[in-house]
Amino acid sequence: MKKLILFVAFVVSTTINVSAQNSKTITGLVKDEFDLPIPAASIKIVNSENKGTFTNFNGEFDLQVPTTSGELEISSIGYQTKKVSFNIGTKKLNVVLKSSSVDLNEVVLFSSRAIDRKTPVAYSTISKEEIEQKLGNQEFVEILKSTPGVFTTRAGGGFGDGEITMRGFNSENVAVVINGVPVNAAKDGRVFWSNWAGIGNVTASTQTQRGLGASKLAVPSIGGTINIITQSTEAEKGGRFEYGLGNDGYQKYGLKLSTGLMDNGFAVTAYADRITGEGYVDGTSFEAMSYFTSISKKLNDQHKLTFFVTGAPQSHGQRFDMLTIQQFRESDRERKTNKNWGYRNGQEYSLSSNFFHKPIASLNHYWKIDEKSKLSTSVYYSKGDGGVNFEEGPNSGDLDSAEYRFGNEYSPVDLDKVVAQNKANAESSIYIQSRTNDHTWAGGLTNYNLEINDELDFTAGADFRYTKVSSGKEMVDLLGGEYIIDLDGNVNNPNNVVTVGEKYDFYSTAFNTTYGGFAQVEYDYDQITAFVAANISNTVYAREDHFAKLDGDPNQKTDDINFVGYGAKGGINYRIDAYHNVFFNGGYFERAPFFNTIWPTNDNDQTNANAENQKIFSLELGYGLRTDKFAANVNIYRTAWNDRTETRSRSLPNDGGVVFANILGVNALHQGVEFDFEYRPLETLTLKGALSLGDWTWQDDVTAILTDESNNVIDEINILISDLPVGRSAQTSLALGAQYKITKNTSLFADFNYYDRFYADFDPSNRNSEGVDPWKVPSYSLVDLSLQHKFKIGSLDAKLMARMYNAFDTEYITRADDIDGTAANARVYYGVGRTFSVSSVINF
């Protein structure tokens, strides 16, 4: 027995010894073509099912290999998979993964992407895979709801009606750029997501930069920038088909095809889908599609051209009227209640609807001048048209009563009754009109980059944009009648007999030309990255009134009104070591007032050429931590928004005309703290979270005196806003998320979002009573759940995704407009209840 024990001990020790000699730890670093680390890249041993690991937040990995030589397969979403060899003498592998797109690197040049541990700004990035997993039948803006400082809603609940605020600033103060091209409306700065309702289906990644951000535009934003990078020209030949379904009749079909990089240097990728559904809210049926085409051509080693076009034509019913809480409770449809729809000839008919198609096309040229310098130029064009339909007419208010509805006042409208009355009278007393907007955009961006030396980079650029927007009222449906009489809408055609398709009441065109430039110097050496930048721009406004001015009147089109804006910003990032970094940024800029401030009375004779620029001053301090399994960021910010554009007008007695005044001193202060983290305690488990604590308030009360041309006092204006909280966005928000890999092919996702200190929206210039705070909306929390399973269909990769939003069917208010500071009188929209979607994807 003793000999047997000694023999077993010898065999075991020899086996361990041999195993130790054959086992080896391979370490490595995985980066992209910009020399940036790629976290969460997959590292696998070829021909080994279970051996593998992932890179940490710094792109590093170490892996025990059972043999003295072999091959590793390294992959990450958005990059081409690469195989590298190792042997007994390998000390450290340095691996560079190329993008799976042949033109993504060039697109990034225009989009001004922030770089981890280098760019001194607060930002968050959502990858293509995460967008695909979360989107389903949500609004595109809702995939950003777990981002620090961001608050999203579906507004009225119709398809494409989503809204987003950032650090308490509304959409007109948040820049949205698609592949570097700005898409905010020229007249008021707003972003109407119904114009871009399908953008989520063609997005490769989205980066939100909060505060000053890293964007290189002549006109910066206040709250932050949403950088959307669309899918690019794929480097490999192939395609994918997807199908989805969801609650309330939601269906989606999509197809993507790519030629890959061909021998002649061309590569083409095209995508199209179609989406239909009835909508969660009553009367909000929708039909939409989205399309995308990208073409890339490498001319030679110095020159490359890329072209892309994307669009998303859609039409959908809307919930236009906000109701009180009591009114929602009185309706048997509760939070699905919508007063803006009915039935005509047995078919659903939307009294309030939205339709738009606004494609955008861009041609980009990239020129590598030499090893030290390059020039990137983009020209873009967009021609879009659409509008919002809703009921109008001298008797349109009657539709609020039960007399015209199938039941009580919250039931669908009986349009057949309206049609019968209009037919009997010939002249319609209730009809459907459209507020149309026809857009023409054209512009260009150019960036010159010079590598001065190993530490210094210089970038200069120019930004030009021309916008023409024609807005008017157009007859859509006379609801059985033959015409209406427009008595004084058009001075060139008084007593106009209006039929379907004709403009009436008002029709004007806004012109906006913005041009400017910027320059930036970046320093990157050892542990320090820093930049200083300056910008200057000129905004030119003009207005043409086709109805209120006679043809031939020299003031039918106004003279150009110019507003010069300028600014400067800078920041520094210090990488203390491999784990810690701190950054600081600050800046000041002035920007032109919005278009409607220049003609506050919509009268070309009342041009407000003395409107003041808005003034913005911002500071931010941040800290970042990166370890093998844990990453976190903390940001403290303070943004002062001074001289918010406000005007007030009054009619003079005895038809003496109208006077108006610019009201200065309407200021707001937005400050707060943001924290976000990601923790990977296990290779199968990832935890994420974010906490935002804002303190957004209006500042001092304002008193202004309104006088006529003779300096006679017409009115004293009091705006009582001191210390009132800013509304329309939750000032406290918490997000927690988890991803658990049940198997290597199956993952479970859970997201929790909590919102508090959410005040009803109000116009500060109309706050004339002291001590009346806006109504505080009740706090609420939402839970989303989803499951993803990857599998094979023969040799094809496939994926199945199931999602449940608002899993516990929480009842909550997603939007509120304040009336008198009370819950009883506030006008609200309720949020969407429990919904679901299931989709499948097959790659070929």
CSV table of C-alpha atoms in Angstrom, one decimal, residues 3 10 92 98 118 145 242 313 437 443 466 585 624 709:
chain,number,residue,atom,x,y,z
A,3,LYS,CA,4.4,1.8,-2.6
A,10,PHE,CA,4.6,10.6,-8.3
A,92,LYS,CA,2.8,40.5,-24.8
A,98,LYS,CA,-9.8,47.4,-38.0
A,118,LYS,CA,-8.4,61.9,-23.4
A,145,LYS,CA,-33.0,57.3,-21.0
A,242,GLU,CA,-35.2,41.2,-39.7
A,313,PRO,CA,-41.2,59.0,-44.5
A,437,ASN,CA,-43.6,73.2,-43.4
A,443,GLY,CA,-24.6,73.3,-46.4
A,466,TYR,CA,-28.6,77.7,-45.8
A,585,ASN,CA,-13.4,72.3,-19.1
A,624,GLY,CA,-12.8,58.9,-14.1
A,709,GLU,CA,-42.1,105.9,-30.0
